[in-house]
Amino acid sequence: MGSDLLKRIGLSIFVLFSLSILIFLIARVVPGDPARLALGPRAPEWAVENLRKEMHLDKPFYAQYGLWLAGIGHGDLGKSLVTRRPVSADIREFLPATFEIVGLSALIMALGGIFLGVLSAKYSNSWFDGVTRIISYLGIVTPAFVWAIIFMLIFGYVFPIFPITGRLSPGFEAPTTITGMFTLDSLLAGDPRTAWDAFLHLVLPAIALAMGGLAQAARITRSSMTDNMSKDYIAAETAYGIPPRRILMKYLLKPSLIPTVSVMALDIAALFGNAFLVELIFNYPGLSRYGIEAMLNKDLNAISAVIMVLGLAFVTMNIAIDILVGYLDPRIGLAGRRN
Amino acid sequence: MADASVAKPMSSAVGAESIVQIKDLHVGFKVFGGLLKVLNGVNMVVGRGEKIGIVGETGCGKTTTVKSILRILPGEARIFHGEVLFQDKNVYKMHPHELQKLRGQGASMIFQDPTAALNPVFTLGEQISEIISHSGTQPEGKKEAIKILAVKAFREATLPDAERMMETYPFQLSGGMRQRACIAMALATPRDLMIADEPTTNLDVTIQDQVLRLLKNLVDQRGMSLILITHSLGVARETTDRIYIMYAGNMVEVARTAEIFERPLHPYTTGLLSCIPKLTGGGVAEGIPGRIPDYMNPPAGCRFEPRCPKAMERCKKEKPEFVEVGKDHQVACFLYYQVPQNGVQHHG
């Protein structure tokens, strides 16, 4: 497994490297002058020219890329044209915020999806299964932002249980930044009240974001479990006297989770991108919102940075899938170890 | 059905104690197009310590019959009529703990395809330990004791390097070793009955004999009963005391093993026997013309009637039940309804 993992990491670095060239190129090929966009149509030509020089836009592409890469080497992602701050500072602020939502969302997705899937498989073809399957279809076909609006209406407006905008309610102060995640930071600072408030702000966006993946995971878990239910080994294990509940939760669940895990991990990585409209609707200052604004303003450095973070998320989740699937399915895990 | 001759449990062959009794079992499968009426009134008795063979062609319901004993029929299966008794208790009216006891201590089963019968994502050690710890024969939580038993079971099933088997996954073994692992799991704790569903069909010819002999030895040593399902009359002849011939969801003939070969009565049995290639030569075996019936719309009377060379008018309308035609010899065929029972007695 060790050497296999190293190989995967090496490959991932290569992928990220290629991605950086691609995004660097695309961002610069699309029409529109970033310096002009940043300064506005009425800025004098010399000012625009100065900014262009400052951003190295007057240099050839490969030189720009080389400078950008050299910057990354010492943690400098360049300056954002929109926020007028170093991009790295922006990322440090917005990424943890999105991380909080995505993390909670992934948790809801994994636990909820597998839970529903197992119940649905256990009572397959009952009314419960039917209802779950219909809800699953709804969950898959409805985009996250629609859920966001529905939840906002129901739980924020009709029954005001949860707050619907921002990261904290008025009257609460942001905790000192340690991880950048408000819930965690407030807990570390010994302020559970603020942590709870920050958590409440996460609930609705996280659930809205999780719905699609949750439904998908439930369906895959269900079908994979009902598939495996008719396998000989389940009949054999029943015949050998292993109690049915134990078979369901161990001997049937483990092999059935392999497809679920593969799909869910990619769903979780995709959450970073999907979070955009949800963050917008809940007026939540997260990375996805930052990224979209950067793209609309042709904020080159910000675009590159956000895309690289998303790429990193996908690559990391892919490696995580490999490790997890290798654990779930020894045929894959051991094959890797043997080579 | 109209006839008075209802199947009687075999008394003399079995002795007083029977371990399994299947009475007039009707099992169907709900499928997309309707209902497959597979088992059509199966009657069967297995005595304590007795080795039974069930012989019949593919798809005649052999596996369904034995799965009903352990109550592991697939979800689409429906039991319409009849009962299955294990040690005189109705399996389908058992409390969960009684069922648990039946599976943990009463009977166990090995399957046709050992690759499919072993959970691919758990080590053999984990699977067999679980089986031992839930068998109810071991005090809970004694990990060391369970491990010793598990290794012993692997060793008895002649698996090389029994300790290492604990850490081995099924995919790391050959087919023959997998079947041995299944045998080890089925026999890890004491039980009264072993069901072997074509245990050698998926194995290499050279391994078949070894596995079969191993199975027979282990069952003999423990004085267990055995139900062996097989296509091969040769295998049944070597291994069993009594043979049930099954056709399309019915037991059509039962007799002591030697008797089946010396005096086959049912037209299907004679047909099956004529399929065995003879060492004396004489050309290719005949086979029985036709195929097993469509279970959606099976023949109303005897299910073998469409293929039977000796079919009569009566066979189309009525289903023949077992009649006693000799000592421990019963046959479900109208041909033998007229024969006075003492007339054939001297053969048995």
XYZ file of C-alpha atoms in Angstrom:
687
model
C 0.000 0.000 0.000
C 2.804 2.415 0.895
C 4.525 2.501 -2.469
C 1.153 2.457 -4.182
C 0.103 5.498 -2.206
C 3.328 7.313 -3.088
C 2.698 6.569 -6.733
C -0.817 7.975 -6.440
C 0.456 11.112 -4.734
C 3.099 11.591 -7.417
C 0.472 11.244 -10.099
C -1.773 13.695 -8.282
C 0.972 16.300 -8.200
C 1.367 15.860 -11.925
C -2.392 16.314 -12.381
C -2.384 19.483 -10.300
C 0.578 20.801 -12.250
C -1.205 20.224 -15.556
C -4.348 21.775 -14.157
C -2.420 24.904 -13.196
C -1.066 25.322 -16.738
C -4.508 24.778 -18.198
C -6.310 27.211 -15.932
C -3.517 29.772 -16.295
C -3.847 29.557 -20.055
C -7.642 29.608 -20.197
C -7.930 32.530 -17.822
C -5.658 34.578 -20.043
C -7.072 33.516 -23.386
C -10.654 34.569 -22.697
C -11.300 38.058 -24.044
C -11.250 41.069 -21.771
C -8.416 43.034 -20.248
C -8.172 42.320 -16.534
C -6.349 45.548 -15.808
C -8.981 47.583 -17.586
C -11.767 45.681 -15.857
C -10.143 46.272 -12.494
C -9.648 49.994 -12.944
C -12.895 50.747 -14.715
C -13.607 52.274 -18.121
C -12.705 55.815 -17.100
C -9.202 55.144 -15.799
C -6.454 56.800 -17.816
C -4.471 54.619 -20.187
C -1.171 55.120 -18.319
C -2.677 53.783 -15.075
C -3.956 50.705 -16.863
C -0.535 50.274 -18.445
C 1.119 50.520 -15.037
C -1.164 47.922 -13.527
C -0.517 45.640 -16.470
C 3.192 45.936 -15.825
C 2.736 45.361 -12.138
C 0.807 42.164 -12.930
C 3.404 41.124 -15.499
C 0.666 41.034 -18.137
C 3.075 42.642 -20.604
C 5.355 39.599 -20.480
C 4.934 36.486 -22.611
C 2.754 33.667 -21.259
C 5.537 31.323 -20.183
C 7.252 34.099 -18.269
C 4.003 34.957 -16.479
C 3.532 31.338 -15.589
C 7.103 31.034 -14.342
C 6.685 34.076 -12.109
C 3.369 32.747 -10.788
C 4.880 29.356 -10.049
C 7.859 30.961 -8.323
C 5.408 32.968 -6.222
C 3.581 29.826 -5.105
C 6.944 28.490 -4.004
C 7.005 30.981 -1.160
C 3.297 31.068 -0.525
C 2.522 34.099 -2.665
C -0.516 33.605 -4.890
C -0.438 37.151 -6.210
C -2.843 39.966 -5.516
C -6.559 39.977 -6.061
C -7.834 42.767 -8.283
C -11.187 42.827 -6.584
C -10.404 42.687 -2.888
C -7.001 44.412 -3.359
C -5.527 41.937 -0.933
C -3.108 39.065 -1.377
C -5.067 36.094 -2.741
C -3.524 33.871 -0.092
C -5.137 36.023 2.609
C -8.505 35.739 0.873
C -8.192 31.992 0.560
C -7.224 31.747 4.214
C -10.373 33.606 5.120
C -12.884 32.026 2.767
C -11.679 28.451 2.501
C -12.277 27.535 6.180
C -15.792 28.983 5.918
C -16.593 26.767 2.955
C -14.783 23.925 4.641
C -17.207 24.144 7.562
C -20.235 23.871 5.299
C -18.744 21.182 3.107
C -17.550 19.189 6.108
C -20.933 19.198 7.794
C -22.587 18.557 4.465
C -20.340 15.554 3.782
C -21.120 14.167 7.216
C -24.867 14.528 6.658
C -24.517 13.025 3.208
C -22.532 9.997 4.336
C -24.498 9.177 7.476
C -27.915 10.038 6.068
C -27.344 8.353 2.731
C -26.022 5.118 4.153
C -28.650 5.073 6.907
C -31.523 5.528 4.462
C -29.971 3.070 2.036
C -29.626 0.362 4.677
C -33.181 0.848 5.936
C -34.478 0.900 2.391
C -32.654 -2.327 1.586
C -33.746 -4.000 4.798
C -37.379 -3.198 4.131
C -37.052 -3.381 0.362
C -40.317 -3.175 -1.548
C -42.209 -1.996 1.529
C -43.958 1.369 1.789
C -40.898 2.787 3.524
C -38.705 1.743 0.623
C -41.157 3.268 -1.818
C -41.234 6.606 -0.028
C -37.450 6.681 0.284
C -37.034 5.948 -3.389
C -39.377 8.740 -4.399
C -37.592 11.149 -2.081
C -34.303 9.967 -3.562
C -35.448 10.800 -7.053
C -36.526 14.220 -5.841
C -33.193 14.669 -4.110
C -31.227 13.810 -7.207
C -33.172 15.909 -9.697
C -33.498 19.000 -7.514
C -30.453 21.285 -7.548
C -28.968 22.362 -4.247
C -30.000 25.996 -4.625
C -33.654 24.998 -4.914
C -33.361 23.083 -1.672
C -31.628 26.122 -0.221
C -34.590 28.336 -1.061
C -37.135 25.765 0.132
C -35.341 25.265 3.444
C -34.901 28.980 3.849
C -38.625 29.483 3.401
C -39.669 26.672 5.698
C -37.123 26.770 8.498
C -36.042 30.367 8.315
C -39.254 32.136 7.484
C -42.377 30.079 8.243
C -40.813 28.388 11.264
C -37.864 30.590 12.180
C -35.773 27.865 13.757
C -32.525 28.488 11.957
C -30.759 31.733 11.015
C -30.645 32.273 7.290
C -27.778 34.634 6.535
C -24.112 34.985 7.274
C -21.856 33.065 9.598
C -22.887 34.595 12.936
C -25.933 36.342 14.371
C -25.674 40.040 15.235
C -24.232 40.516 18.690
C -21.760 37.688 18.341
C -18.130 38.387 17.678
C -15.977 36.304 15.400
C -13.518 34.260 17.425
C -9.789 34.798 17.045
C -8.636 32.969 13.985
C -6.920 29.673 14.635
C -8.344 27.359 12.008
C -10.649 29.953 10.453
C -13.654 27.732 11.195
C -15.909 29.675 13.538
C -17.394 26.636 15.280
C -13.997 25.156 16.011
C -12.317 28.433 16.892
C -15.040 29.440 19.351
C -14.855 26.069 21.018
C -11.081 26.395 21.265
C -11.550 29.861 22.722
C -13.943 28.361 25.279
C -17.034 30.083 23.920
C -19.639 27.391 23.284
C -22.412 29.953 22.795
C -20.726 31.441 19.763
C -19.846 27.973 18.516
C -23.506 26.934 18.732
C -24.603 30.073 16.907
C -22.046 29.485 14.171
C -23.200 25.870 13.948
C -26.837 26.902 13.554
C -25.791 29.071 10.638
C -24.280 26.018 8.995
C -27.223 23.661 9.305
C -29.510 24.831 6.500
C -26.837 25.415 3.851
C -25.171 22.123 4.725
C -28.390 20.139 4.420
C -29.366 21.894 1.202
C -25.961 21.115 -0.210
C -26.062 17.493 0.975
C -29.459 16.569 -0.464
C -28.318 15.480 -3.913
C -25.409 13.380 -2.751
C -27.444 11.962 0.107
C -30.161 10.769 -2.240
C -27.579 9.348 -4.606
C -25.771 7.535 -1.797
C -29.051 6.125 -0.459
C -29.994 4.769 -3.879
C -26.616 3.229 -4.559
C -26.382 1.693 -1.097
C -29.871 0.283 -1.424
C -29.403 -1.248 -4.837
C -25.986 -2.608 -4.018
C -27.298 -4.168 -0.805
C -30.372 -5.711 -2.414
C -28.073 -7.026 -5.130
C -25.742 -8.637 -2.652
C -28.617 -9.956 -0.546
C -29.226 -12.705 -3.044
C -25.574 -13.709 -3.080
C -24.702 -17.188 -1.900
C -22.453 -15.927 0.856
C -25.334 -14.202 2.570
C -27.406 -17.394 2.406
C -24.371 -19.319 3.631
C -23.719 -16.977 6.531
C -27.391 -17.175 7.485
C -27.242 -20.942 7.264
C -24.166 -21.011 9.506
C -26.121 -19.299 12.210
C -24.859 -15.723 12.155
C -27.779 -13.566 13.392
C -29.585 -11.656 10.595
C -28.937 -8.223 12.096
C -25.209 -8.924 12.294
C -25.200 -10.084 8.680
C -27.002 -6.940 7.576
C -24.753 -4.491 9.366
C -21.456 -6.247 8.777
C -21.321 -8.959 6.164
C -23.770 -7.335 3.788
C -22.946 -3.689 4.423
C -19.193 -3.840 3.936
C -19.112 -5.282 0.429
C -22.097 -3.110 -0.528
C -20.400 0.116 0.516
C -17.706 -0.114 -2.145
C -19.728 1.566 -4.929
C -21.255 4.029 -2.455
C -17.857 5.184 -1.244
C -16.505 5.611 -4.766
C -19.396 7.823 -5.801
C -19.775 9.670 -2.545
C -16.150 10.763 -2.350
C -16.444 12.480 -5.702
C -19.760 13.993 -4.611
C -18.018 15.414 -1.564
C -15.276 16.954 -3.685
C -17.948 18.404 -5.960
C -19.562 20.069 -2.946
C -16.848 22.737 -3.030
C -18.019 23.827 -6.440
C -21.722 23.300 -5.833
C -21.559 25.422 -2.728
C -21.574 28.588 -4.818
C -25.314 29.244 -5.183
C -26.014 27.980 -1.705
C -23.428 30.377 -0.294
C -24.940 33.137 -2.353
C -28.483 32.432 -1.173
C -27.487 32.238 2.471
C -25.208 35.222 2.030
C -22.396 33.132 3.387
C -18.880 34.413 2.733
C -17.290 31.260 1.408
C -14.750 30.260 -1.189
C -17.214 29.322 -3.919
C -18.774 32.752 -3.879
C -15.342 34.307 -3.923
C -14.386 32.165 -6.911
C -17.408 33.081 -8.978
C -16.924 36.774 -8.279
C -13.311 36.401 -9.320
C -14.337 34.827 -12.601
C -16.898 37.514 -13.381
C -14.245 40.178 -12.756
C -11.461 38.313 -14.543
C -9.465 38.409 -11.342
C -6.718 36.168 -12.737
C -4.790 35.328 -9.595
C -7.945 34.638 -7.600
C -9.327 32.380 -10.345
C -6.140 30.344 -10.513
C -5.996 29.992 -6.760
C -9.620 28.924 -6.349
C -9.387 26.422 -9.182
C -6.220 24.989 -7.680
C -7.930 24.594 -4.320
C -10.854 22.785 -5.966
C -8.415 20.627 -7.908
C -6.617 19.798 -4.695
C -9.931 18.819 -3.110
C -10.735 16.418 -5.970
C -7.279 14.919 -5.988
C -7.307 14.441 -2.220
C -10.740 12.822 -2.301
C -9.574 10.499 -5.054
C -6.659 9.321 -2.969
C -9.005 8.980 -0.008
C -11.317 6.795 -2.131
C -8.423 4.559 -3.084
C -7.417 4.082 0.517
C -10.976 3.519 1.707
C -11.951 1.172 -1.120
C -8.707 -0.701 -0.569
C -9.743 -1.157 3.031
C -13.300 -2.217 2.115
C -12.210 -4.533 -0.671
C -9.057 -6.466 0.147
C -8.926 -7.761 -3.423
C -7.965 -4.228 -4.451
C -5.998 -3.287 -1.349
C -3.830 -6.381 -1.330
C -3.287 -6.330 -5.053
C -1.773 -2.890 -4.579
C 0.374 -4.092 -1.725
C 1.715 -7.007 -3.687
C 3.026 -4.962 -6.593
C -54.315 -36.208 -5.191
C -57.557 -38.067 -5.597
C -55.840 -41.281 -4.714
C -55.789 -42.511 -1.180
C -52.096 -43.267 -1.212
C -50.596 -40.451 0.776
C -46.883 -40.455 1.384
C -46.010 -42.178 4.585
C -42.819 -41.312 6.378
C -40.265 -43.997 5.786
C -40.382 -46.014 8.926
C -38.174 -49.031 8.569
C -35.211 -47.398 6.834
C -35.002 -44.507 9.147
C -35.708 -46.026 12.469
C -37.739 -44.198 15.033
C -35.775 -40.975 14.914
C -35.975 -38.754 11.897
C -34.035 -35.548 11.767
C -35.736 -33.877 8.822
C -39.243 -34.425 7.537
C -40.579 -32.548 4.564
C -44.286 -33.051 4.031
C -46.098 -32.135 0.834
C -44.036 -28.960 0.365
C -45.196 -26.545 -2.319
C -42.859 -23.630 -3.019
C -43.261 -21.028 -5.738
C -41.244 -18.038 -6.870
C -42.804 -14.701 -7.602
C -41.263 -13.395 -10.799
C -42.065 -10.615 -13.209
C -44.298 -12.680 -15.502
C -46.192 -14.474 -12.739
C -45.575 -17.380 -10.437
C -43.126 -20.218 -10.921
C -44.621 -23.269 -9.245
C -41.395 -25.088 -8.556
C -41.852 -27.492 -5.659
C -45.012 -29.462 -6.213
C -45.554 -31.441 -3.043
C -42.138 -32.690 -2.002
C -42.007 -35.487 0.546
C -38.778 -36.457 2.155
C -37.424 -37.967 5.348
C -33.872 -37.997 6.636
C -32.990 -40.259 9.528
C -30.395 -39.593 12.196
C -26.974 -40.588 10.941
C -28.356 -41.370 7.521
C -26.734 -40.272 4.274
C -29.266 -39.235 1.688
C -28.700 -38.399 -1.948
C -30.966 -36.204 -4.025
C -30.453 -36.764 -7.723
C -32.112 -34.957 -10.574
C -31.353 -32.730 -13.497
C -30.643 -29.012 -13.299
C -33.573 -26.855 -12.271
C -35.678 -29.599 -10.728
C -35.808 -27.942 -7.312
C -33.111 -29.804 -5.402
C -31.522 -26.666 -4.016
C -34.897 -25.109 -3.215
C -35.821 -28.219 -1.253
C -32.736 -28.167 0.939
C -32.719 -24.414 1.384
C -36.216 -24.704 2.811
C -34.806 -26.787 5.658
C -32.601 -23.919 6.850
C -35.178 -21.308 5.979
C -32.786 -19.553 3.622
C -35.006 -19.458 0.561
C -34.590 -16.247 -1.419
C -37.023 -13.405 -0.829
C -39.157 -14.138 -3.889
C -39.945 -17.649 -2.672
C -43.390 -18.396 -1.238
C -44.424 -21.522 0.607
C -47.984 -22.368 -0.307
C -48.501 -25.633 1.386
C -46.774 -28.283 3.399
C -44.336 -28.196 6.237
C -40.704 -28.737 7.040
C -39.913 -30.369 10.348
C -36.470 -30.359 11.880
C -36.269 -32.722 14.813
C -40.071 -32.694 14.898
C -40.326 -28.905 15.057
C -41.864 -26.910 12.238
C -39.053 -24.758 10.899
C -41.470 -22.089 9.717
C -43.134 -21.730 13.093
C -39.922 -21.487 15.091
C -39.122 -18.569 17.365
C -36.036 -16.617 16.310
C -33.964 -18.246 19.048
C -35.078 -21.714 17.972
C -34.212 -20.897 14.385
C -30.880 -19.603 15.593
C -30.309 -22.906 17.357
C -31.263 -24.852 14.237
C -28.726 -22.943 12.180
C -26.039 -22.867 14.848
C -26.272 -26.431 16.085
C -28.808 -28.324 14.002
C -27.771 -28.166 10.396
C -25.391 -26.432 8.090
C -24.876 -26.310 4.402
C -22.142 -26.062 1.821
C -22.893 -24.586 -1.540
C -22.220 -25.433 -5.112
C -19.883 -22.555 -5.823
C -17.391 -21.973 -3.020
C -16.282 -18.703 -4.593
C -19.757 -17.253 -4.248
C -20.347 -18.815 -0.838
C -17.467 -17.016 0.886
C -17.763 -13.349 1.682
C -15.070 -11.757 -0.480
C -14.192 -8.881 1.837
C -13.586 -10.701 5.113
C -10.762 -13.034 6.085
C -11.576 -16.704 6.551
C -10.581 -16.293 10.183
C -13.078 -13.531 10.785
C -15.884 -15.482 9.113
C -15.249 -18.776 10.881
C -14.768 -17.082 14.265
C -18.107 -15.357 13.864
C -19.753 -18.680 13.039
C -18.226 -20.383 16.061
C -19.065 -17.563 18.434
C -22.720 -17.485 17.334
C -23.161 -21.239 17.313
C -24.221 -21.238 20.943
C -21.784 -24.035 21.687
C -19.053 -21.714 22.894
C -19.075 -19.402 25.872
C -19.130 -15.853 24.550
C -16.050 -13.731 24.323
C -13.401 -16.405 24.627
C -11.316 -15.292 21.728
C -8.487 -17.735 22.249
C -10.781 -20.744 22.511
C -12.556 -19.699 19.340
C -9.309 -19.307 17.492
C -8.128 -22.747 18.547
C -11.400 -24.243 17.318
C -11.144 -22.369 14.043
C -7.619 -23.549 13.347
C -8.656 -27.074 14.271
C -11.545 -26.885 11.802
C -9.244 -25.716 9.009
C -6.830 -28.508 9.830
C -9.605 -31.101 9.786
C -10.678 -29.848 6.396
C -7.093 -30.618 5.316
C -6.259 -27.012 4.536
C -2.503 -26.566 4.541
C -1.042 -24.026 6.918
C -4.184 -23.740 9.012
C -2.900 -20.843 11.144
C -2.237 -18.733 8.105
C -5.760 -19.432 6.806
C -7.050 -17.185 9.583
C -5.537 -14.166 7.844
C -6.346 -15.279 4.311
C -8.985 -13.817 2.046
C -11.046 -16.161 -0.140
C -9.628 -14.736 -3.370
C -6.163 -15.850 -2.346
C -7.184 -19.516 -2.443
C -7.775 -22.010 -5.216
C -11.253 -23.405 -5.857
C -10.604 -26.679 -4.055
C -9.182 -24.867 -1.040
C -12.189 -22.560 -0.969
C -14.532 -25.519 -0.845
C -12.451 -26.983 1.977
C -12.741 -23.659 3.766
C -16.521 -23.859 3.364
C -16.486 -27.382 4.766
C -14.414 -26.148 7.696
C -16.964 -23.428 8.393
C -19.894 -25.807 8.153
C -18.248 -28.308 10.459
C -16.428 -26.001 12.871
C -18.951 -26.723 15.594
C -20.910 -29.925 16.165
C -24.128 -30.247 14.200
C -26.584 -33.018 13.422
C -27.046 -32.543 9.705
C -24.831 -31.538 6.830
C -26.374 -30.399 3.578
C -24.051 -30.447 0.604
C -25.432 -28.849 -2.518
C -23.385 -30.210 -5.410
C -20.181 -29.572 -3.473
C -17.913 -30.724 -6.270
C -19.616 -29.446 -9.414
C -17.456 -26.356 -9.685
C -14.212 -28.097 -8.887
C -11.544 -29.587 -11.044
C -12.065 -33.308 -11.696
C -8.928 -34.241 -9.816
C -10.083 -32.319 -6.755
C -13.697 -33.558 -6.826
C -12.878 -36.957 -5.420
C -10.670 -35.560 -2.658
C -13.301 -33.097 -1.498
C -16.039 -35.695 -1.598
C -13.994 -38.182 0.393
C -13.095 -35.498 2.917
C -16.740 -34.616 3.335
C -17.766 -38.221 3.749
C -15.042 -38.927 6.309
C -15.891 -35.898 8.410
C -19.600 -36.701 8.369
C -18.910 -40.342 9.251
C -16.556 -39.472 12.104
C -19.166 -37.299 13.726
C -22.114 -39.540 13.034
C -23.898 -36.699 11.267
C -26.701 -37.044 8.766
C -25.938 -35.950 5.249
C -28.037 -34.679 2.394
C -25.977 -34.725 -0.760
C -27.327 -33.094 -3.873
C -25.730 -34.254 -7.055
C -26.233 -34.686 -10.773
C -24.057 -37.715 -10.713
C -25.513 -41.092 -9.842
C -21.961 -42.374 -9.539
C -21.174 -39.903 -6.749
C -24.452 -40.721 -5.029
C -23.716 -44.450 -5.238
C -20.361 -44.072 -3.494
C -21.555 -41.773 -0.762
C -25.152 -42.381 0.236
C -27.405 -44.873 1.995
C -30.598 -43.873 0.265
C -31.349 -41.929 -2.876
C -34.237 -39.663 -3.739
C -34.793 -39.152 -7.450
C -36.284 -35.752 -8.092
C -38.011 -34.476 -11.164
C -39.548 -31.043 -11.733
C -40.409 -30.302 -8.122
C -41.431 -33.817 -7.117
C -39.709 -36.747 -5.527
C -40.476 -39.485 -8.026
C -38.668 -42.413 -6.456
C -36.790 -43.275 -3.310
C -34.967 -46.451 -2.404
C -31.813 -47.735 -0.798
C -28.848 -46.861 -2.951
C -28.185 -50.380 -4.183
C -31.854 -50.928 -4.955
C -32.082 -47.827 -7.133
C -29.367 -49.218 -9.368
C -30.639 -52.795 -9.354
C -34.323 -52.184 -9.706
C -35.161 -48.668 -10.943
C -38.917 -48.408 -11.397
C -39.909 -44.880 -12.330
C -39.510 -44.201 -16.054
C -37.487 -41.119 -15.174
C -35.095 -43.132 -13.011
C -34.571 -45.716 -15.721
C -33.976 -42.881 -18.148
C -31.401 -41.307 -15.835
C -29.607 -44.618 -15.388
C -29.433 -45.193 -19.100
C -27.579 -41.875 -19.343
C -24.589 -43.227 -17.432
C -21.873 -44.216 -19.874
C -20.970 -47.867 -19.435
C -17.401 -49.107 -19.188
C -18.429 -51.971 -21.424
C -18.969 -49.533 -24.226
C -22.085 -49.634 -26.358
C -22.148 -46.166 -27.822
C -23.151 -42.795 -26.486
C -25.729 -42.648 -23.707
C -29.296 -42.034 -24.835
C -30.477 -39.222 -22.625
C -34.127 -38.429 -22.039
C -35.876 -36.584 -24.852
C -37.539 -33.298 -23.978
C -36.866 -30.756 -21.260
C -38.106 -30.003 -17.773
C -41.505 -28.317 -17.882
C -42.224 -24.607 -17.807
C -42.867 -23.885 -14.141
C -45.245 -21.096 -15.040
C -47.656 -23.601 -16.612
C -46.592 -27.062 -15.489
C -48.475 -30.163 -16.640
C -51.596 -30.689 -14.570
C -51.030 -34.349 -13.777
C -47.679 -36.048 -13.535
C -45.027 -33.538 -14.465
C -42.982 -36.159 -16.248
C -45.913 -37.187 -18.444
C -44.911 -35.129 -21.546
C -41.536 -36.875 -21.661
C -42.593 -40.257 -20.411
C -42.420 -43.202 -22.843
C -45.025 -45.075 -20.790
C -47.478 -42.228 -20.247
C -51.122 -43.144 -19.849
C -54.357 -41.171 -20.041
C -54.510 -40.976 -16.243
C -51.080 -39.313 -16.023
C -52.396 -36.209 -17.764
C -55.034 -35.487 -15.162
C -53.797 -36.784 -11.851
C -50.630 -36.399 -9.917
C -49.260 -39.739 -8.693
C -48.261 -39.989 -5.050
C -45.653 -42.242 -3.493
C -46.659 -45.891 -3.250
C -44.714 -48.524 -1.389
C -43.321 -51.030 -3.868
C -40.815 -52.830 -1.727
C -38.812 -52.525 1.437
C -37.908 -48.812 1.766
C -38.773 -48.393 -1.872
C -41.400 -45.899 -2.911
C -42.261 -44.641 -6.324
C -44.669 -41.965 -7.549
C -45.975 -43.457 -10.767
C -49.351 -44.841 -11.822
C -47.646 -47.812 -13.473
C -47.148 -49.273 -10.034
C -50.560 -48.501 -8.601
C -51.990 -51.717 -10.055
C -49.115 -53.991 -9.100
C -49.947 -55.880 -5.924
C -47.390 -54.900 -3.347
C -46.374 -58.398 -2.349
C -45.855 -59.205 -6.020
C -42.588 -57.300 -6.180
C -41.586 -57.811 -2.596
C -39.057 -60.552 -3.316
C -36.855 -58.166 -5.277
C -36.199 -55.967 -2.272
